[in-house]
């Protein structure tokens, strides 16, 4: 039922195809009836009510507004998710579970492989200045060269082990003297005085020099990495230019000291005699000549082999944290998270990250054509039209309702008068063709089809009546 207090409207679907029409009336009349239909007992619109499953009575339009396809023959509407179709919620959940299990299995295999690789490589990755490490900051290269020349290398991690292993036929290398505590420095000092062998202190600072070599003090850092020997020490003269710079410089008044590789007037390599006949102490201000990454540069290899290979046994002392005291050396320095992670595990984490990225790309959602699915509920087109019209009325959207009514009428009139669909909304093409089909030509077709928005609900209802009458007249002409 229509009236001045019930504005009319139509859905986009009804406007374009006439779905939801009633026999004996034009599609425009069906739109007015749907728009003016009363609301439910509680004032809810049809779009807010529970959709009905049963098909409508005879004569209603086919359901095309919501359902994407009709139910299969012999099957009730809404039964598209039956057990035999393979498209029900249970099937979808099982498929998703299978995909998750497959993805988890692949990630587990990749993680296990990364862990195995890290474990296998952990035996060759030990750390800075370690003679077992093949890393750029390791010293495996010089240890292998010494081995070829008959020098046996033994790695120790405590001061007591280092002192017990020293002797006249031994070279003791202390890689980080400043890390040692007072007790450990005293033990190493006793070994220096009594062993009769060679002791090499690598880049000792004032902390280590106070006990291990009292007559020497530091003079700051060297400004040049590669230096010339400029001394009479046979090992330095044979090696020539080497990378002893870039570290500490020293000064001493100890009698019999040999100063080599000066930088700014202060040596970066000192050789000091010890109390025991035949023994000496070597102070090397830079670790560069022992690193794998720089061993082949300049005369580094020659100088390292002569300093460490003068005796048949080499004791390589890597001080541990147990040998340090609070507040001494580098034991107090904070380290970042990445510095605490061993090199082998860093590679494992990188491999895991790459594997996760590849898995994400593999399982990512890909854009493709839309897939038509069976809907659990089929709603009649007339119900959709009525619900949309009620929403328009509730929002007072007379402009939108009038636009939909006019656009639908123009498309239907264009098909009746032979105007191409692409020009159905052009006044210059549609108005003359429609006017030619009207008897008398007294009606203002332009204002009716392309006019302004109705001012109130009554004007909207009148517009719907006029459009219905115009279409009916053109259809019967």
Coordinates of C-alpha atoms in Angstrom, one line a residue:
X1 CA 0.0 0.0 0.0
X2 CA 1.3 3.4 -0.9
X3 CA 0.7 6.8 0.4
X4 CA 2.2 10.2 1.0
X5 CA 3.8 9.0 4.3
X6 CA 5.6 6.0 2.7
X7 CA 8.4 6.9 0.3
X8 CA 9.3 4.4 -2.4
X9 CA 12.7 3.1 -3.4
X10 CA 14.2 0.1 -5.1
X11 CA 17.3 -2.0 -5.0
X12 CA 20.0 -1.9 -7.5
X13 CA 19.3 -5.5 -8.5
X14 CA 15.6 -4.8 -8.9
X15 CA 16.3 -1.7 -10.9
X16 CA 18.5 -3.4 -13.4
X17 CA 16.6 -6.6 -14.0
X18 CA 13.1 -6.1 -12.7
X19 CA 13.4 -9.0 -10.2
X20 CA 10.6 -9.1 -7.7
X21 CA 7.8 -8.0 -10.0
X22 CA 4.2 -9.0 -9.5
X23 CA 2.0 -10.3 -12.3
X24 CA -0.2 -7.6 -13.7
X25 CA 2.0 -4.7 -12.8
X26 CA 5.2 -3.3 -14.3
X27 CA 8.5 -3.7 -12.4
X28 CA 8.3 0.0 -11.4
X29 CA 5.1 -0.8 -9.6
X30 CA 6.7 -3.6 -7.7
X31 CA 9.4 -1.3 -6.6
X32 CA 6.9 1.2 -5.2
X33 CA 5.1 -1.6 -3.4
X34 CA 8.3 -2.9 -1.9
X35 CA 9.4 0.6 -0.8
X36 CA 6.1 1.4 0.9
X37 CA 5.7 -1.9 2.7
X38 CA 5.2 -1.5 6.4
X39 CA 7.9 -2.5 8.9
X40 CA 7.6 -5.5 11.2
X41 CA 6.0 -5.4 14.6
X42 CA 9.1 -4.1 16.3
X43 CA 10.0 -1.6 13.6
X44 CA 12.8 -3.8 12.2
X45 CA 13.6 -3.8 8.5
X46 CA 13.5 -6.9 6.4
X47 CA 17.3 -6.8 6.1
X48 CA 17.5 -7.0 9.9
X49 CA 15.1 -10.0 10.2
X50 CA 16.0 -13.6 10.1
X51 CA 16.0 -14.8 6.4
X52 CA 13.5 -17.4 5.5
X53 CA 14.5 -20.7 3.9
X54 CA 11.3 -21.7 2.1
X55 CA 10.7 -20.4 -1.4
X56 CA 8.0 -17.8 -1.8
X57 CA 4.5 -18.4 -3.1
X58 CA 3.8 -18.9 -6.8
X59 CA 4.2 -15.8 -8.8
X60 CA 7.1 -14.3 -6.9
X61 CA 10.3 -13.5 -8.8
X62 CA 13.3 -15.8 -8.8
X63 CA 15.9 -15.3 -6.0
X64 CA 18.7 -13.5 -7.7
X65 CA 19.6 -10.6 -5.3
X66 CA 21.6 -12.6 -2.7
X67 CA 22.0 -16.2 -3.8
X68 CA 24.6 -16.7 -6.4
X69 CA 23.1 -19.9 -7.8
X70 CA 19.9 -21.8 -7.4
X71 CA 19.7 -25.0 -5.2
X72 CA 20.3 -28.3 -6.9
X73 CA 17.2 -30.1 -8.2
X74 CA 15.6 -32.3 -5.6
X75 CA 17.3 -30.4 -2.8
X76 CA 15.6 -27.9 -0.5
X77 CA 16.9 -24.3 -0.5
X78 CA 19.7 -23.8 2.0
X79 CA 20.9 -27.4 1.8
X80 CA 24.0 -26.6 -0.4
X81 CA 26.4 -27.7 2.4
X82 CA 25.3 -31.3 2.5
X83 CA 27.7 -34.1 3.3
X84 CA 28.0 -35.2 -0.3
X85 CA 29.0 -31.8 -1.7
X86 CA 32.5 -31.6 -0.1
X87 CA 32.0 -27.8 0.5
X88 CA 30.7 -27.8 4.1
X89 CA 32.3 -26.1 7.1
X90 CA 33.7 -29.4 8.3
X91 CA 35.5 -30.0 5.0
X92 CA 36.9 -26.5 5.0
X93 CA 38.2 -26.9 8.5
X94 CA 39.8 -30.2 7.7
X95 CA 41.5 -28.8 4.6
X96 CA 42.8 -25.8 6.6
X97 CA 44.1 -28.2 9.3
X98 CA 46.0 -30.3 6.6
X99 CA 47.6 -27.1 5.2
X100 CA 48.7 -26.0 8.7
X101 CA 50.2 -29.5 9.4
X102 CA 52.1 -29.5 6.1
X103 CA 53.5 -26.0 6.7
X104 CA 54.5 -27.0 10.2
X105 CA 56.2 -30.1 9.0
X106 CA 58.2 -28.2 6.4
X107 CA 59.3 -25.6 9.0
X108 CA 60.3 -28.4 11.4
X109 CA 62.5 -30.0 8.7
X110 CA 64.1 -26.7 7.9
X111 CA 64.7 -26.0 11.6
X112 CA 66.2 -29.4 12.2
X113 CA 68.5 -29.0 9.2
X114 CA 69.7 -25.6 10.4
X115 CA 70.4 -26.9 13.9
X116 CA 72.4 -29.9 12.5
X117 CA 74.4 -27.6 10.2
X118 CA 75.2 -25.3 13.2
X119 CA 76.2 -28.3 15.4
X120 CA 78.5 -29.7 12.7
X121 CA 80.1 -26.3 12.2
X122 CA 80.5 -25.5 15.8
X123 CA 83.6 -27.6 16.1
X124 CA 85.5 -25.3 13.7
X125 CA 84.2 -22.0 15.2
X126 CA 85.7 -21.2 18.5
X127 CA 86.3 -17.5 18.8
X128 CA 88.7 -14.6 18.6
X129 CA 92.4 -15.4 18.4
X130 CA 91.6 -19.1 18.8
X131 CA 94.1 -21.4 17.0
X132 CA 91.3 -23.8 16.2
X133 CA 89.0 -21.2 14.6
X134 CA 88.9 -20.7 10.8
X135 CA 86.9 -17.4 11.2
X136 CA 88.5 -14.2 10.0
X137 CA 89.2 -13.2 13.6
X138 CA 90.6 -16.7 14.4
X139 CA 94.2 -17.9 14.3
X140 CA 94.0 -21.3 12.7
X141 CA 96.1 -20.3 9.7
X142 CA 99.2 -19.5 11.8
X143 CA 98.7 -22.6 13.9
X144 CA 98.7 -24.8 10.8
X145 CA 101.8 -23.1 9.4
X146 CA 103.6 -23.7 12.8
X147 CA 102.5 -27.4 12.7
X148 CA 104.1 -27.8 9.2
X149 CA 107.3 -26.6 10.8
X150 CA 107.2 -29.0 13.6
X151 CA 105.8 -26.7 16.3
X152 CA 103.2 -28.3 18.6
X153 CA 100.4 -26.0 19.7
X154 CA 98.6 -26.6 23.0
X155 CA 95.6 -24.5 24.0
X156 CA 95.0 -23.8 27.8
X157 CA 92.4 -21.7 29.5
X158 CA 93.8 -21.2 33.0
X159 CA 96.9 -19.5 34.4
X160 CA 97.9 -22.6 36.4
X161 CA 97.8 -24.8 33.2
X162 CA 99.8 -22.3 31.3
X163 CA 102.5 -22.0 34.1
X164 CA 102.8 -25.8 34.4
X165 CA 103.3 -26.2 30.6
X166 CA 106.2 -23.7 30.3
X167 CA 109.8 -24.6 30.1
X168 CA 113.0 -23.8 28.2
X169 CA 111.7 -25.4 25.0
X170 CA 108.3 -23.6 25.3
X171 CA 106.8 -20.4 23.9
X172 CA 103.9 -19.1 26.0
X173 CA 101.4 -16.8 24.2
X174 CA 99.0 -14.8 26.5
X175 CA 96.3 -13.5 24.2
X176 CA 94.7 -11.1 26.7
X177 CA 97.0 -10.2 29.6
X178 CA 94.7 -7.4 30.8
X179 CA 91.9 -9.9 31.5
X180 CA 93.9 -11.7 34.2
X181 CA 93.4 -11.1 37.9
X182 CA 96.2 -10.3 40.3
X183 CA 96.6 -13.9 41.3
X184 CA 96.8 -15.1 37.7
X185 CA 99.3 -12.4 36.8
X186 CA 101.5 -13.4 39.7
X187 CA 101.4 -17.0 38.5
X188 CA 102.3 -16.0 34.9
X189 CA 105.1 -13.7 36.2
X190 CA 106.7 -16.6 38.1
X191 CA 106.6 -18.7 34.9
X192 CA 108.3 -15.9 33.0
X193 CA 111.1 -15.7 35.5
X194 CA 111.7 -19.4 36.0
X195 CA 110.9 -21.1 32.7
X196 CA 113.8 -20.0 30.6
X197 CA 111.6 -19.9 27.5
X198 CA 109.9 -17.2 25.5
X199 CA 106.7 -15.4 26.6
X200 CA 104.7 -13.4 24.2
X201 CA 102.2 -10.9 25.7
X202 CA 99.7 -9.7 23.1
X203 CA 98.7 -6.0 23.4
X204 CA 99.2 -5.7 27.2
X205 CA 97.9 -2.5 28.7
X206 CA 99.0 -0.7 31.9
X207 CA 97.0 -3.2 33.9
X208 CA 98.9 -6.2 32.6
X209 CA 102.3 -4.5 32.5
X210 CA 102.2 -3.6 36.1
X211 CA 102.9 -7.2 37.1
X212 CA 104.0 -9.0 34.0
X213 CA 106.6 -6.4 32.8
X214 CA 107.1 -3.7 35.5
X215 CA 109.7 -1.6 33.6
X216 CA 107.4 -0.9 30.6
X217 CA 104.5 1.5 30.1
X218 CA 102.2 2.3 27.2
X219 CA 102.4 5.5 25.1
X220 CA 99.0 5.5 23.4
X221 CA 97.9 4.0 20.1
X222 CA 99.9 3.7 16.9
X223 CA 98.6 5.9 14.1
X224 CA 99.8 3.6 11.2
X225 CA 98.9 0.0 10.7
X226 CA 101.9 -1.2 8.6
X227 CA 105.3 -0.3 9.9
X228 CA 108.9 -0.8 9.0
X229 CA 111.1 -2.8 11.6
X230 CA 113.9 -0.2 12.0
X231 CA 115.7 -2.5 14.4
X232 CA 118.4 -5.2 14.6
X233 CA 116.1 -8.1 15.7
X234 CA 116.7 -10.9 13.2
X235 CA 113.0 -11.9 13.1
X236 CA 111.9 -8.3 12.3
X237 CA 114.7 -7.8 9.8
X238 CA 113.7 -10.9 8.0
X239 CA 110.0 -10.2 8.0
X240 CA 110.3 -6.6 6.9
X241 CA 107.2 -4.4 6.9
X242 CA 104.4 -5.8 9.0
X243 CA 101.0 -4.9 10.5
X244 CA 102.2 -4.3 14.0
X245 CA 100.6 -0.9 14.1
X246 CA 96.9 -0.1 14.9
X247 CA 97.5 -1.1 18.5
X248 CA 99.5 0.1 21.5
X249 CA 103.0 1.7 21.6
X250 CA 105.4 1.2 24.5
X251 CA 108.4 2.9 26.1
X252 CA 110.9 1.3 28.5
X253 CA 114.2 1.9 30.3
X254 CA 115.0 -1.8 30.8
X255 CA 118.6 -2.6 29.8
X256 CA 119.0 -4.8 26.8
X257 CA 115.5 -4.2 25.4
X258 CA 115.1 -4.3 21.6
X259 CA 112.6 -1.9 20.2
X260 CA 111.1 -2.5 16.7
X261 CA 108.4 -1.2 14.4
X262 CA 108.3 2.4 15.8
X263 CA 105.3 4.7 15.3
X264 CA 105.8 8.3 16.3
X265 CA 109.1 7.4 18.0
X266 CA 107.7 4.6 20.2
X267 CA 108.0 0.9 19.3
X268 CA 105.0 -1.4 18.8
X269 CA 107.2 -4.5 19.4
X270 CA 109.5 -4.9 22.4
X271 CA 111.8 -7.8 23.2
X272 CA 112.9 -7.9 26.9
X273 CA 115.5 -10.3 28.5
X274 CA 114.4 -12.2 31.5
X275 CA 116.3 -13.2 34.7
X276 CA 116.8 -16.8 33.5
X277 CA 119.5 -17.3 30.9
X278 CA 118.1 -17.9 27.4
X279 CA 114.6 -16.6 28.2
X280 CA 112.9 -13.4 26.9
X281 CA 109.6 -11.6 26.9
X282 CA 108.0 -10.2 23.7
X283 CA 105.5 -7.4 23.9
X284 CA 103.4 -7.1 20.7
X285 CA 101.1 -4.1 20.6
X286 CA 98.8 -5.4 17.9
X287 CA 97.1 -8.7 17.3
X288 CA 96.9 -8.2 13.5
X289 CA 99.7 -10.4 12.5
X290 CA 98.0 -13.5 14.1
X291 CA 94.6 -13.1 12.5
X292 CA 93.5 -15.3 9.6
X293 CA 92.2 -12.4 7.7
X294 CA 95.5 -10.5 7.7
X295 CA 98.1 -13.2 8.0
X296 CA 98.9 -13.0 4.2
X297 CA 99.5 -9.2 4.2
X298 CA 102.9 -7.7 4.2
X299 CA 105.4 -9.7 6.3
X300 CA 102.8 -10.7 8.9
X301 CA 103.2 -14.5 8.4
X302 CA 107.0 -14.4 8.6
X303 CA 107.0 -12.3 11.8
X304 CA 104.3 -14.4 13.5
X305 CA 106.1 -17.7 12.6
X306 CA 109.5 -16.4 13.9
X307 CA 108.1 -15.0 17.1
X308 CA 106.0 -18.1 18.0
X309 CA 108.1 -20.8 16.3
X310 CA 111.5 -20.2 18.0
X311 CA 110.7 -23.2 20.4
X312 CA 109.3 -26.6 19.5
X313 CA 106.3 -26.2 21.8
X314 CA 103.7 -23.4 21.8
X315 CA 101.3 -22.9 24.8
X316 CA 98.4 -20.8 23.5
X317 CA 96.8 -19.3 26.6
X318 CA 93.2 -18.1 26.1
X319 CA 92.2 -16.5 29.4
X320 CA 88.7 -17.4 30.6
X321 CA 86.3 -15.4 32.7
X322 CA 87.4 -17.6 35.7
X323 CA 90.8 -16.1 35.5
X324 CA 89.6 -12.5 35.7
X325 CA 88.7 -10.3 38.6
X326 CA 85.8 -7.8 38.8
X327 CA 86.8 -4.5 37.4
X328 CA 89.8 -5.8 35.4
X329 CA 90.4 -5.7 31.7
X330 CA 87.5 -6.4 29.3
X331 CA 85.6 -8.6 31.7
X332 CA 83.4 -5.7 32.7
X333 CA 82.5 -4.6 29.2
X334 CA 78.9 -5.1 28.2
X335 CA 78.3 -7.2 25.1
X336 CA 75.4 -7.0 22.8
X337 CA 73.0 -9.9 22.1
X338 CA 74.6 -10.7 18.8
X339 CA 78.1 -10.7 20.3
X340 CA 77.0 -13.4 22.8
X341 CA 75.5 -15.6 20.1
X342 CA 78.2 -18.0 18.7
X343 CA 79.0 -17.6 15.0
X344 CA 77.5 -21.0 14.1
X345 CA 74.2 -20.2 15.6
X346 CA 74.1 -16.8 13.9
X347 CA 74.2 -18.7 10.6
X348 CA 71.5 -21.0 11.8
X349 CA 69.2 -18.1 12.7
X350 CA 69.8 -16.6 9.3
X351 CA 68.8 -19.8 7.6
X352 CA 65.7 -20.1 9.8
X353 CA 64.7 -16.5 8.8
X354 CA 65.2 -17.2 5.1
X355 CA 63.2 -20.4 5.5
X356 CA 60.3 -18.5 7.2
X357 CA 60.3 -15.9 4.4
X358 CA 60.2 -18.6 1.7
X359 CA 57.4 -20.5 3.5
X360 CA 55.4 -17.3 3.8
X361 CA 55.8 -16.6 0.1
X362 CA 54.8 -20.2 -0.7
X363 CA 51.7 -20.2 1.5
X364 CA 50.7 -16.6 1.0
X365 CA 47.2 -15.9 -0.4
X366 CA 47.2 -15.5 -4.1
X367 CA 44.8 -13.3 -6.0
X368 CA 42.7 -15.1 -8.5
X369 CA 39.2 -15.3 -10.0
X370 CA 36.2 -15.3 -7.7
X371 CA 34.9 -18.7 -6.7
X372 CA 31.1 -19.2 -6.6
X373 CA 30.0 -21.0 -3.5
X374 CA 26.7 -22.5 -2.5
X375 CA 24.9 -20.3 0.1
X376 CA 23.3 -21.9 3.2
X377 CA 20.2 -19.6 2.8
X378 CA 18.4 -18.3 -0.3
X379 CA 16.5 -15.0 0.0
X380 CA 13.9 -14.0 -2.5
X381 CA 14.6 -10.9 -4.6
X382 CA 11.4 -9.3 -3.4
X383 CA 12.5 -9.5 0.2
X384 CA 15.9 -8.0 -0.7
X385 CA 14.1 -5.1 -2.6
X386 CA 11.8 -4.5 0.3
X387 CA 14.5 -4.5 2.9
X388 CA 16.7 -2.1 0.9
X389 CA 13.8 0.2 0.4
X390 CA 13.1 0.3 4.2
X391 CA 16.7 1.1 4.9
X392 CA 16.4 4.0 2.4
X393 CA 13.2 5.2 4.1
X394 CA 14.8 5.0 7.6
X395 CA 17.8 7.0 6.5
X396 CA 15.6 9.6 4.6
X397 CA 17.7 9.0 1.5
X398 CA 15.3 10.4 -1.1
X399 CA 18.2 11.4 -3.4
X400 CA 19.6 7.9 -3.5
X401 CA 16.1 6.4 -4.0
X402 CA 15.2 8.8 -6.8
X403 CA 18.6 8.1 -8.5
X404 CA 18.0 4.4 -8.4
X405 CA 14.5 4.7 -9.8
X406 CA 15.5 7.0 -12.7
X407 CA 18.6 4.9 -13.6
X408 CA 16.6 1.7 -13.7
X409 CA 13.8 3.3 -15.8
X410 CA 16.4 4.8 -18.2
X411 CA 18.0 1.4 -18.8
X412 CA 14.7 -0.2 -19.5
X413 CA 13.5 2.6 -21.8
X414 CA 16.8 2.5 -23.7
X415 CA 16.2 -1.2 -24.5
X416 CA 12.6 -0.4 -25.7
X417 CA 13.5 2.5 -28.0
X418 CA 16.7 1.1 -29.4
X419 CA 19.2 3.3 -27.7
X420 CA 22.6 1.5 -26.9
X421 CA 23.0 0.6 -23.2
X422 CA 26.2 2.7 -23.1
X423 CA 24.2 5.8 -24.0
X424 CA 21.2 5.1 -21.8
X425 CA 22.1 7.8 -19.3
X426 CA 22.8 10.6 -21.9
X427 CA 19.9 13.0 -22.3
X428 CA 20.8 13.9 -25.9
X429 CA 20.4 10.3 -26.9
X430 CA 17.6 9.0 -24.8
X431 CA 15.1 11.9 -24.5
X432 CA 14.4 12.3 -28.3
X433 CA 14.0 8.6 -28.8
X434 CA 11.5 8.3 -25.9
X435 CA 9.6 11.5 -26.9
X436 CA 9.1 10.1 -30.4
X437 CA 7.2 7.1 -28.9
X438 CA 4.8 9.3 -26.9
X439 CA 1.4 10.4 -28.2
X440 CA 1.1 14.2 -28.2
X441 CA 4.6 14.7 -26.8
X442 CA 3.3 17.0 -24.0
X443 CA 5.2 15.3 -21.2
X444 CA 8.5 16.8 -20.0
X445 CA 10.7 13.7 -20.4
X446 CA 13.9 15.4 -19.5
X447 CA 12.7 16.6 -16.1
X448 CA 11.2 13.2 -15.4
X449 CA 14.3 11.1 -16.3
X450 CA 17.1 13.6 -15.4
X451 CA 15.4 16.0 -13.0
X452 CA 16.2 17.2 -9.5
X453 CA 15.8 15.3 -6.2
X454 CA 12.2 15.2 -4.8
X455 CA 11.7 17.6 -2.0
X456 CA 9.6 15.3 0.2
X457 CA 8.2 11.7 0.5
X458 CA 5.1 12.6 -1.5
X459 CA 7.1 14.0 -4.4
X460 CA 9.2 10.8 -4.4
X461 CA 6.0 8.6 -4.6
X462 CA 4.7 10.9 -7.4
X463 CA 8.0 10.5 -9.3
X464 CA 7.7 6.7 -9.0
X465 CA 4.1 6.8 -10.4
X466 CA 5.1 9.1 -13.3
X467 CA 8.1 6.9 -14.2
X468 CA 5.9 3.8 -14.1
X469 CA 3.3 5.5 -16.4
X470 CA 6.0 6.7 -18.8
X471 CA 7.5 3.2 -19.1
X472 CA 4.0 1.7 -19.6
X473 CA 3.1 4.2 -22.3
X474 CA 6.4 3.6 -24.2
X475 CA 6.0 -0.2 -23.9
X476 CA 2.5 -0.2 -25.3
X477 CA 3.1 2.4 -28.1

